[in-house]
Coordinates of C-alpha atoms and ligand atoms in Angstrom, one line a residue:
M926 CA -81.2 9.3 -93.0
A927 CA -84.0 7.4 -93.8
Q928 CA -86.1 9.3 -93.4
Q929 CA -84.9 12.2 -95.2
E930 CA -84.6 9.6 -98.1
D931 CA -88.1 9.2 -98.2
V932 CA -88.6 13.0 -98.7
F933 CA -86.7 12.8 -101.8
K934 CA -88.7 10.4 -102.8
K935 CA -91.9 11.8 -102.9
I936 CA -91.1 15.5 -104.3
V937 CA -89.2 13.9 -106.7
S938 CA -92.7 12.0 -107.7
H939 CA -95.1 15.0 -106.6
C940 CA -93.3 16.7 -109.3
K941 CA -94.4 14.6 -111.5
E942 CA -97.8 14.2 -111.0
Y943 CA -98.5 17.3 -110.5
G944 CA -96.6 18.7 -113.6
F945 CA -94.0 20.3 -112.4
V946 CA -90.7 18.6 -113.6
F947 CA -91.1 14.5 -116.5
P948 CA -88.1 13.0 -117.2
S949 CA -87.0 14.0 -120.8
S950 CA -88.5 10.8 -123.4
D951 CA -90.6 9.1 -120.6
I952 CA -93.0 7.3 -123.0
Y953 CA -89.1 5.1 -124.0
D954 CA -88.6 4.9 -119.3
G955 CA -86.7 8.0 -120.5
L956 CA -83.3 9.0 -120.9
G957 CA -80.2 9.3 -118.3
A958 CA -80.2 12.2 -116.7
V959 CA -82.3 14.9 -119.0
Y960 CA -85.5 15.5 -118.0
D961 CA -88.7 17.7 -118.9
Y962 CA -90.3 21.7 -116.9
G963 CA -93.7 20.4 -117.5
Q964 CA -96.6 22.9 -117.3
N965 CA -96.5 24.4 -113.2
G966 CA -92.2 23.6 -113.8
V967 CA -91.4 25.6 -116.5
E968 CA -93.6 29.0 -114.7
L969 CA -91.2 28.3 -112.0
K970 CA -88.3 27.7 -113.9
N971 CA -89.7 30.9 -115.9
N972 CA -89.9 32.9 -112.1
I973 CA -86.7 32.1 -110.8
K974 CA -85.2 33.0 -113.6
Q975 CA -86.8 36.0 -114.1
Y976 CA -85.9 37.2 -110.5
W977 CA -82.2 36.1 -110.9
W978 CA -82.3 38.4 -114.5
Q979 CA -83.7 41.4 -112.5
S980 CA -81.6 41.3 -109.3
M981 CA -78.9 41.8 -111.7
V982 CA -80.4 43.8 -114.9
L983 CA -83.1 45.6 -113.7
L984 CA -81.5 46.2 -110.6
H985 CA -77.8 47.3 -111.1
E986 CA -76.8 50.1 -114.0
N987 CA -73.9 48.5 -115.1
I988 CA -74.7 45.3 -115.9
V989 CA -76.6 44.1 -119.4
G990 CA -77.4 40.5 -120.2
I991 CA -76.6 38.4 -123.3
D992 CA -78.0 35.5 -124.9
A993 CA -75.0 33.6 -126.9
A994 CA -75.1 30.6 -129.2
I995 CA -74.7 27.6 -127.2
F996 CA -72.1 26.4 -130.6
M997 CA -69.0 28.0 -130.6
H998 CA -65.5 28.4 -132.9
P999 CA -63.9 24.8 -131.1
T1000 CA -60.8 27.0 -130.5
T1001 CA -62.9 28.7 -127.3
W1002 CA -62.9 25.9 -125.6
K1003 CA -58.9 24.9 -126.5
A1004 CA -58.4 28.7 -125.2
S1005 CA -60.6 28.3 -121.9
G1006 CA -58.8 25.0 -120.8
H1007 CA -61.9 22.8 -121.4
V1008 CA -60.7 20.5 -123.9
D1009 CA -57.1 19.3 -121.7
A1010 CA -58.8 19.3 -118.2
F1011 CA -62.3 20.0 -118.4
N1012 CA -62.1 15.7 -116.8
D1013 CA -63.8 13.1 -114.4
P1014 CA -61.4 10.4 -113.2
L1015 CA -63.7 6.9 -113.9
I1016 CA -63.5 3.8 -113.5
D1017 CA -65.2 0.3 -114.4
N1018 CA -66.2 -2.9 -113.2
R1019 CA -65.6 -5.8 -115.3
D1020 CA -68.0 -7.6 -113.6
S1021 CA -71.1 -5.0 -114.1
K1022 CA -69.7 -3.2 -116.5
K1023 CA -70.6 -0.2 -114.7
R1024 CA -68.9 2.5 -115.4
Y1025 CA -68.2 4.5 -111.8
R1026 CA -66.1 8.0 -111.3
A1027 CA -63.3 7.4 -109.6
D1028 CA -62.9 10.7 -106.3
V1029 CA -66.8 10.3 -105.6
L1030 CA -66.4 6.5 -105.0
I1031 CA -63.7 7.4 -101.9
E1032 CA -65.5 10.7 -101.1
E1033 CA -68.4 7.9 -100.3
Q1034 CA -66.1 6.3 -98.4
M1035 CA -64.9 9.2 -96.3
A1036 CA -69.3 9.7 -95.6
K1037 CA -69.4 5.8 -94.4
Y1038 CA -67.4 6.6 -91.9
E1039 CA -68.7 9.9 -90.6
D1040 CA -71.2 7.9 -90.4
K1041 CA -70.3 5.9 -88.5
I1042 CA -69.0 8.1 -85.2
Q1043 CA -72.2 9.5 -86.2
K1044 CA -73.7 6.5 -85.5
E1045 CA -72.3 6.5 -82.4
I1046 CA -72.3 10.3 -81.3
E1047 CA -76.1 9.5 -82.0
K1048 CA -76.7 6.3 -80.1
A1049 CA -74.9 7.7 -77.1
Q1050 CA -76.2 10.3 -76.5
K1051 CA -79.7 8.2 -76.5
R1052 CA -78.0 6.7 -73.3
F1053 CA -76.1 9.7 -71.0
G1054 CA -79.4 12.4 -72.3
D1055 CA -78.1 15.8 -70.8
N1056 CA -75.6 14.7 -69.2
F1057 CA -73.6 13.8 -72.9
D1058 CA -70.5 15.8 -73.4
E1059 CA -70.2 15.3 -76.8
A1060 CA -66.6 16.8 -77.2
T1061 CA -65.1 13.4 -74.9
F1062 CA -66.8 11.3 -76.1
R1063 CA -65.4 12.1 -79.3
A1064 CA -62.3 12.5 -77.5
T1065 CA -62.7 8.6 -75.7
S1066 CA -64.4 6.5 -77.6
E1067 CA -62.1 3.8 -78.7
R1068 CA -64.9 3.3 -81.8
V1069 CA -65.4 7.1 -82.9
L1070 CA -61.4 7.4 -82.3
E1071 CA -60.8 4.8 -84.9
N1072 CA -63.9 5.6 -87.1
Q1073 CA -61.9 9.0 -87.1
Q1074 CA -58.3 7.6 -87.6
K1075 CA -59.6 5.6 -91.2
Y1076 CA -62.0 8.8 -92.4
D1077 CA -58.1 11.1 -90.9
N1078 CA -55.6 8.9 -92.9
L1079 CA -58.9 8.1 -96.6
H1080 CA -58.4 12.2 -96.3
H1081 CA -55.4 13.0 -96.3
R1082 CA -54.4 10.6 -98.4
Y1083 CA -57.4 11.6 -100.9
Q1084 CA -55.8 15.9 -101.2
E1085 CA -52.7 14.2 -102.1
V1086 CA -53.6 11.6 -105.7
M1087 CA -55.9 14.5 -106.2
N1088 CA -53.2 17.2 -106.1
A1089 CA -50.3 15.8 -107.8
E1090 CA -47.3 17.8 -109.5
G1091 CA -48.9 17.9 -112.9
G1092 CA -52.2 16.6 -112.5
I1093 CA -54.2 14.2 -111.1
D1094 CA -53.0 11.0 -109.6
L1095 CA -55.0 7.8 -111.6
E1096 CA -53.4 4.9 -109.6
G1097 CA -52.5 6.2 -107.1
L1098 CA -57.1 6.3 -107.1
K1099 CA -56.9 3.3 -107.8
Q1100 CA -55.1 2.0 -104.9
I1101 CA -56.6 3.5 -102.9
I1102 CA -59.6 1.6 -104.0
L1103 CA -58.4 -1.3 -103.1
D1104 CA -56.7 -0.5 -100.1
E1105 CA -60.0 0.5 -98.6
E1106 CA -61.6 -2.8 -100.7
I1107 CA -64.7 -0.7 -102.3
V1108 CA -66.6 -3.1 -104.5
C1109 CA -68.9 -2.5 -107.0
P1110 CA -73.0 -1.6 -105.1
I1111 CA -73.9 -3.2 -108.6
S1112 CA -71.1 -6.8 -108.7
G1113 CA -70.5 -6.7 -105.0
T1114 CA -66.9 -6.8 -106.6
R1115 CA -63.1 -5.5 -106.7
N1116 CA -62.5 -6.2 -110.7
W1117 CA -62.1 -2.5 -111.0
T1118 CA -60.4 -1.6 -114.3
D1119 CA -57.5 0.8 -114.0
V1120 CA -58.6 4.9 -113.9
R1121 CA -58.7 6.9 -117.1
Q1122 CA -60.4 10.3 -117.1
F1123 CA -62.7 11.3 -118.9
N1124 CA -63.1 15.2 -121.2
L1125 CA -66.7 16.0 -120.7
M1126 CA -68.0 18.0 -122.7
F1127 CA -70.7 16.4 -125.5
K1128 CA -69.0 16.7 -128.9
T1129 CA -70.5 16.9 -133.0
E1130 CA -70.2 18.0 -135.6
M1131 CA -71.3 20.9 -138.0
G1132 CA -70.8 20.7 -141.8
S1133 CA -72.5 19.2 -144.2
T1134 CA -69.7 17.1 -146.2
A1135 CA -67.3 14.3 -143.6
D1136 CA -65.0 16.2 -144.6
G1137 CA -65.3 19.2 -144.2
A1138 CA -67.3 18.9 -140.9
S1139 CA -65.7 20.4 -138.1
T1140 CA -66.1 19.0 -134.7
I1141 CA -67.2 21.1 -132.2
Y1142 CA -68.7 21.0 -128.3
L1143 CA -71.6 21.4 -127.0
R1144 CA -71.3 24.4 -124.0
P1145 CA -70.5 22.8 -120.8
E1146 CA -70.6 26.9 -119.1
T1147 CA -72.1 29.8 -120.6
A1148 CA -70.0 31.8 -118.9
Q1149 CA -67.4 32.2 -122.1
G1150 CA -70.2 33.1 -124.5
I1151 CA -69.5 36.0 -122.5
F1152 CA -65.6 36.0 -122.3
V1153 CA -65.8 35.9 -126.2
N1154 CA -68.6 38.9 -126.1
Y1155 CA -66.7 41.0 -123.8
L1156 CA -65.4 43.4 -126.7
N1157 CA -67.8 43.6 -128.2
V1158 CA -70.3 44.0 -125.0
Q1159 CA -68.1 46.8 -123.7
K1160 CA -67.4 48.3 -127.1
T1161 CA -71.3 48.8 -128.6
G1162 CA -72.6 49.4 -124.5
R1163 CA -69.9 52.4 -124.1
M1164 CA -69.0 50.3 -120.8
K1165 CA -66.2 51.3 -117.7
L1166 CA -65.7 49.8 -115.6
P1167 CA -66.9 48.1 -113.3
F1168 CA -69.4 46.6 -115.5
G1169 CA -70.9 43.2 -115.7
I1170 CA -72.1 40.4 -118.1
A1171 CA -75.3 38.6 -117.4
Q1172 CA -76.9 35.6 -119.3
I1173 CA -79.2 32.0 -118.6
G1174 CA -78.8 29.5 -120.5
K1175 CA -78.3 26.0 -121.0
A1176 CA -75.0 24.1 -120.7
F1177 CA -74.2 20.1 -121.7
R1178 CA -71.6 17.8 -119.3
N1179 CA -71.5 14.4 -119.9
E1180 CA -71.9 13.5 -116.3
I1181 CA -70.2 10.6 -115.5
V1182 CA -72.2 9.7 -112.2
A1183 CA -76.2 12.0 -113.3
R1184 CA -78.3 11.3 -110.1
Q1185 CA -79.6 13.5 -107.7
F1186 CA -82.4 13.8 -109.9
I1187 CA -82.6 17.5 -111.3
F1188 CA -79.5 17.9 -109.1
R1189 CA -76.6 16.6 -111.4
M1190 CA -78.0 16.8 -115.1
R1191 CA -76.5 16.3 -118.5
E1192 CA -78.1 18.8 -120.7
F1193 CA -79.3 20.8 -117.9
E1194 CA -79.0 25.7 -118.1
Q1195 CA -76.9 28.1 -115.5
M1196 CA -77.6 31.6 -114.6
E1197 CA -73.4 32.9 -115.1
M1198 CA -72.6 37.0 -114.9
Q1199 CA -68.8 38.5 -115.1
F1200 CA -68.1 41.1 -113.6
F1201 CA -65.1 42.7 -115.0
I1202 CA -63.2 45.3 -112.6
Q1203 CA -60.5 46.4 -112.3
P1204 CA -56.8 44.3 -110.7
G1205 CA -56.0 44.6 -107.6
T1206 CA -59.9 44.6 -106.5
E1207 CA -59.9 41.4 -106.7
L1208 CA -60.8 40.6 -102.8
D1209 CA -63.2 43.0 -102.4
W1210 CA -65.2 42.6 -105.4
F1211 CA -65.8 39.6 -104.6
A1212 CA -66.6 39.9 -100.4
K1213 CA -69.5 42.1 -101.9
W1214 CA -70.8 39.3 -104.7
K1215 CA -71.2 37.9 -102.1
E1216 CA -72.6 39.3 -100.1
I1217 CA -74.9 40.7 -102.9
R1218 CA -75.5 36.8 -104.2
M1219 CA -76.3 35.5 -100.4
K1220 CA -78.9 38.3 -100.2
W1221 CA -81.5 36.9 -103.3
H1222 CA -81.0 34.0 -102.2
Q1223 CA -81.8 34.8 -98.5
N1224 CA -84.6 37.0 -99.6
L1225 CA -86.5 34.4 -100.4
G1226 CA -87.5 33.0 -96.7
F1227 CA -86.3 30.1 -96.5
G1228 CA -83.7 31.0 -92.8
A1229 CA -81.1 31.5 -92.9
E1230 CA -79.5 28.2 -91.4
N1231 CA -80.8 26.9 -95.0
Y1232 CA -77.3 28.6 -96.2
R1233 CA -73.8 28.5 -95.9
F1234 CA -70.4 29.3 -97.3
H1235 CA -68.0 26.4 -98.7
D1236 CA -64.7 27.8 -99.3
H1237 CA -61.7 26.7 -101.4
D1238 CA -58.5 25.9 -99.3
K1239 CA -57.5 24.8 -103.0
L1240 CA -57.6 27.2 -105.6
A1241 CA -57.8 26.2 -110.4
H1242 CA -53.9 27.8 -110.6
Y1243 CA -55.5 31.2 -112.0
A1244 CA -57.9 31.7 -109.4
N1245 CA -57.7 33.6 -106.4
A1246 CA -60.9 32.8 -104.5
A1247 CA -63.5 30.9 -104.6
T1248 CA -66.2 30.1 -102.4
D1249 CA -70.0 28.0 -103.0
I1250 CA -73.6 29.2 -101.7
E1251 CA -74.6 25.7 -100.3
F1252 CA -78.3 25.3 -99.8
H1253 CA -79.7 22.3 -97.3
M1254 CA -81.2 19.7 -99.4
P1255 CA -82.0 16.4 -98.4
F1256 CA -79.3 15.7 -99.2
G1257 CA -77.3 17.6 -97.1
F1258 CA -75.6 20.7 -97.3
K1259 CA -74.9 21.3 -101.4
E1260 CA -73.4 24.1 -103.7
V1261 CA -76.0 25.8 -105.1
E1262 CA -73.9 28.2 -106.8
G1263 CA -69.9 29.4 -107.2
I1264 CA -69.1 32.7 -107.7
H1265 CA -64.9 32.9 -108.3
S1266 CA -62.3 35.4 -108.3
R1267 CA -60.5 34.3 -112.6
T1268 CA -58.4 36.6 -112.6
N1269 CA -57.9 37.3 -116.3
F1270 CA -56.9 34.3 -117.0
D1271 CA -59.7 34.1 -119.5
L1272 CA -59.6 36.9 -121.1
S1273 CA -56.0 36.6 -121.9
Q1274 CA -56.5 32.8 -122.4
H1275 CA -58.4 34.1 -125.6
A1276 CA -56.6 37.1 -127.0
K1277 CA -53.5 34.5 -126.9
Y1278 CA -55.6 31.9 -128.9
S1279 CA -57.8 34.7 -131.4
G1280 CA -54.8 37.6 -132.0
K1281 CA -57.4 39.9 -131.0
K1282 CA -56.1 42.7 -127.7
I1283 CA -58.5 41.8 -125.4
E1284 CA -57.8 45.1 -122.9
Y1285 CA -59.6 48.0 -121.3
F1286 CA -58.7 51.5 -121.1
D1287 CA -58.7 53.4 -118.2
P1288 CA -59.3 56.2 -119.0
E1289 CA -58.7 58.0 -115.2
R1290 CA -55.2 55.5 -115.0
N1291 CA -55.3 56.1 -117.9
E1292 CA -53.4 53.0 -119.3
S1293 CA -55.1 49.7 -121.2
Y1294 CA -55.0 46.8 -118.9
T1295 CA -56.9 43.2 -119.3
P1296 CA -59.8 43.1 -117.1
Y1297 CA -59.3 41.0 -113.8
V1298 CA -62.9 39.1 -113.6
I1299 CA -65.6 38.1 -110.1
E1300 CA -67.6 35.1 -111.4
T1301 CA -70.9 34.5 -110.4
S1302 CA -72.8 30.8 -111.0
I1303 CA -75.8 29.5 -110.1
G1304 CA -77.0 26.1 -111.4
V1305 CA -80.7 27.5 -112.0
D1306 CA -82.5 23.6 -112.3
R1307 CA -80.7 23.0 -108.6
M1308 CA -82.2 26.4 -107.7
F1309 CA -85.8 24.7 -108.9
L1310 CA -84.5 21.9 -106.7
S1311 CA -83.3 23.9 -103.4
I1312 CA -87.0 25.2 -103.4
M1313 CA -88.8 22.9 -104.2
C1314 CA -87.2 20.8 -101.3
H1315 CA -88.0 24.2 -98.7
S1316 CA -91.6 23.6 -100.6
Y1317 CA -93.0 20.8 -99.7
E1318 CA -94.7 19.5 -96.2
E1319 CA -96.9 16.4 -95.5
Q1320 CA -99.0 18.6 -93.0
Q1321 CA -101.1 17.2 -90.2
L1322 CA -104.4 18.9 -89.7
P1323 CA -106.6 18.9 -86.3
D1324 CA -109.0 16.3 -88.0
G1325 CA -106.0 14.0 -88.1
Q1326 CA -106.2 14.6 -92.3
I1327 CA -102.8 14.7 -94.0
R1328 CA -102.8 17.8 -96.9
T1329 CA -99.8 18.3 -99.2
V1330 CA -99.6 21.7 -99.5
L1331 CA -95.8 23.6 -101.9
H1332 CA -95.1 26.7 -99.5
L1333 CA -94.2 28.2 -102.4
P1334 CA -92.5 32.1 -102.0
A1335 CA -95.9 34.0 -104.0
A1336 CA -93.3 35.2 -105.8
L1337 CA -92.2 31.8 -107.4
A1338 CA -95.5 30.5 -107.5
P1339 CA -96.8 29.6 -111.1
V1340 CA -100.1 30.3 -110.6
K1341 CA -101.4 33.1 -108.0
L1342 CA -104.7 32.1 -108.3
A1343 CA -107.1 30.3 -109.1
V1344 CA -110.6 30.6 -109.4
F1345 CA -113.9 27.8 -108.6
P1346 CA -117.6 28.5 -108.5
L1347 CA -119.5 26.7 -105.7
T1348 CA -121.6 24.4 -107.4
K1349 CA -121.3 24.6 -112.3
K1350 CA -124.7 26.3 -112.3
D1351 CA -126.2 30.0 -110.8
G1352 CA -123.9 31.8 -113.1
M1353 CA -121.3 30.7 -111.4
P1354 CA -118.8 29.6 -113.7
E1355 CA -118.8 32.3 -115.7
K1356 CA -118.7 35.4 -112.5
A1357 CA -115.7 32.9 -111.8
Q1358 CA -115.1 33.2 -115.8
E1359 CA -114.4 37.0 -115.3
I1360 CA -113.2 37.1 -112.9
I1361 CA -110.0 35.7 -114.1
N1362 CA -110.7 38.6 -118.0
E1363 CA -110.2 40.4 -115.5
L1364 CA -107.5 39.9 -113.3
R1365 CA -105.1 37.3 -115.9
F1366 CA -103.6 40.8 -117.4
H1367 CA -101.7 40.8 -114.5
F1368 CA -101.0 37.7 -112.8
N1369 CA -101.1 33.9 -113.9
C1370 CA -105.2 33.0 -113.3
K1371 CA -106.5 28.4 -113.7
Y1372 CA -110.3 28.2 -113.3
E1373 CA -111.4 24.5 -111.7
E1374 CA -114.2 23.5 -111.8
K1375 CA -115.0 20.3 -111.3
D1376 CA -114.9 17.9 -108.0
Q1377 CA -115.8 19.5 -104.6
I1378 CA -114.5 22.5 -103.2
G1379 CA -112.0 20.0 -100.7
K1380 CA -110.4 18.6 -103.4
R1381 CA -109.9 21.8 -105.3
Y1382 CA -108.3 23.8 -102.6
R1383 CA -106.2 20.3 -102.0
R1384 CA -105.2 20.5 -105.3
M1385 CA -103.9 24.2 -105.4
D1386 CA -101.7 23.7 -102.6
A1387 CA -100.4 20.9 -103.9
I1388 CA -98.4 23.2 -106.4
G1389 CA -98.1 26.6 -105.0
C1390 CA -101.0 28.8 -105.7
P1391 CA -101.2 31.5 -103.1
Y1392 CA -104.9 32.2 -103.1
C1393 CA -107.7 30.0 -104.1
V1394 CA -111.1 32.3 -104.8
T1395 CA -114.7 31.0 -104.8
V1396 CA -118.1 32.6 -106.3
D1397 CA -121.3 31.3 -104.8
Q1398 CA -123.9 32.4 -104.5
Q1399 CA -123.7 35.7 -101.9
T1400 CA -121.0 36.0 -104.8
L1401 CA -123.6 36.6 -107.3
E1402 CA -126.2 39.6 -104.8
D1403 CA -123.0 41.9 -103.4
N1404 CA -119.5 40.7 -106.1
T1405 CA -117.7 39.4 -103.1
V1406 CA -116.2 36.2 -103.1
T1407 CA -114.1 34.1 -100.2
L1408 CA -110.5 34.4 -100.4
R1409 CA -108.3 31.7 -99.7
D1410 CA -104.8 31.9 -98.1
R1411 CA -102.5 28.9 -98.8
D1412 CA -100.3 29.1 -95.9
T1413 CA -102.9 29.3 -92.8
M1414 CA -106.2 27.6 -94.9
E1415 CA -108.1 31.4 -93.3
Q1416 CA -111.1 32.6 -95.5
R1417 CA -112.0 35.4 -96.0
R1418 CA -114.8 38.0 -97.8
V1419 CA -113.6 40.2 -99.8
A1420 CA -115.2 42.4 -102.5
I1421 CA -114.2 41.1 -106.1
S1422 CA -112.9 44.5 -107.3
E1423 CA -110.0 44.5 -104.1
L1424 CA -108.7 41.1 -105.2
R1425 CA -106.4 42.6 -108.0
S1426 CA -104.7 45.4 -104.9
I1427 CA -104.7 42.8 -102.2
I1428 CA -103.2 39.5 -104.4
E1429 CA -101.2 41.9 -107.2
D1430 CA -98.5 43.5 -104.8
K1431 CA -97.9 39.5 -102.8
V1432 CA -97.9 37.3 -106.1
S1433 CA -94.8 40.0 -108.3
I1434 CA -91.3 39.6 -108.5
T1435 CA -90.8 43.2 -108.5
S1436 CA -91.8 42.6 -104.5
L1437 CA -89.2 40.7 -104.4
L1438 CA -87.1 42.6 -105.6
K1439 CA -87.7 45.9 -103.1
K1440 CA -86.1 44.1 -100.5
L1441 CA -83.2 43.2 -102.2
L1442 CA -82.7 46.9 -101.9
Ligands
LIG477 N1 -68.3 28.9 -115.6 C1 -68.3 28.6 -113.7 C2 -69.5 27.3 -114.1 O1 -69.3 27.2 -115.1 P1 -69.7 25.1 -112.1 O2 -69.0 25.3 -110.6 O3 -69.1 24.0 -111.7 O4 -68.7 26.6 -112.2 C3 -72.0 26.8 -111.8 O5 -71.5 25.1 -112.6 C4 -73.8 26.1 -111.5 O6 -73.6 25.2 -112.7 C5 -73.0 24.7 -109.6 O7 -73.0 25.7 -108.7 C6 -74.8 24.4 -110.2 O8 -75.7 25.3 -109.5 C7 -74.6 24.6 -111.5 N2 -74.3 22.7 -112.3 C8 -73.0 22.7 -112.4 N3 -73.3 21.6 -113.0 C9 -75.0 20.8 -113.0 C10 -74.8 19.7 -113.0 N4 -75.2 18.7 -114.0 N5 -76.1 19.4 -113.1 C11 -77.3 20.5 -112.3 N6 -76.8 21.9 -112.3 C12 -75.4 21.9 -112.6

């Protein structure tokens, strides 16, 4: 566990050192849970977005895109339920003045019991070696049974308060924190305030005069921009059910506990698709979209064992199925994407609050109805983080040296080809530039002439550049270069005229998309 935390810390500093992610307003010591993407980060992020956008909009004839404004009419958020119910339960420690999510404090306490059990198992495993039988050990070890009992009791109580009639039982949450003797990690005391609901939406005002100004919200999800445009798109695009609307854009949540780098941010980006369908077909479509989305993730080649579905047992009142796609991050399996069967809740609510008829006339059934919706919703930043975590490697080389390499899927890498002149003379820089001038129209290239070749390779490994080319004396004679592969570090001699055909297909988003079909 500690080792994994170290790896994660290294990934965070690598992101900063190599121009992927910086804390926002870094010169002012940053802003909590807000980040900027640097010169390499923005390229990787754009490639992720392109992979998603094209897999939705290019590969599906019945999915179109939109780009709705971040500001929306305030009634949107009343209708969607966000004004009344988009809350987290918060609690303050009076001594440290630190604020926590009450539910997270309890979940961390449950994780502590699980950790204790796991440690007992690992100790016994070492002691008994091949003869170890985990099931028998779990059923007989006193320490395991004791911690399991504590975990089960806490889990049961927690479920009860979180799912109480009429919403979360806030007093019940506080009582659990007191009974479990949970202390503030900063002050070490149990001097807690009551638990209060905290709305996660950021507010601002629109209008120039204080009197005339109205409160508006920064959108906490992009989905509502799609719902309010359902009629516009369906009519102007003459869309027939089933059809989808896709959107990529910023979303904002005033997260109480923002941790784990870009995993939980206050300003982040979502890629959402709402798929409008005939009522009654939703469970089939839900299953189909689960399959399509999992394939999209696994297509990156990170290994099926690093993904799992987490189907929700408890559903929001308007949903009739929901699952998360979780990825194996250094801090455990974590949600990257949500897939939800949202019935006709959102469209019906907007019809009610706007007074507009939001329906679909089905020519085959000769009737009008409010479509049902399957939503796929993925965070760009979480996807970015999962890719970074999986790609980062500190590789031990045969000569004992360590090279830090990002095994990014070539199609997502910020730079596809680096071109180096062996020396800065004899026309080698000009030749290298000539190669770049030819290839830059096809993929992202970078010219590097500083330091010896070995160091230049390392810098390119660290940003995940899949190919490097070196121009040397022989190039000037026969127009060939050495082409070096990032992952195998193998070098081969190839003609300059072949470079494009060797590289282009491997680094294009199209190559990824073709594997989806
Ligand atoms: N429209 C549905 C919706 O917004 P969600 O599960 O709240 O559902 C969807 O969010 C995805 O957005 C998550 O799976 C996650 O990838 C991303 N996401 C949500 N909150 C985030 C945050 N604070 N920081 C970064 N990504 C976030």
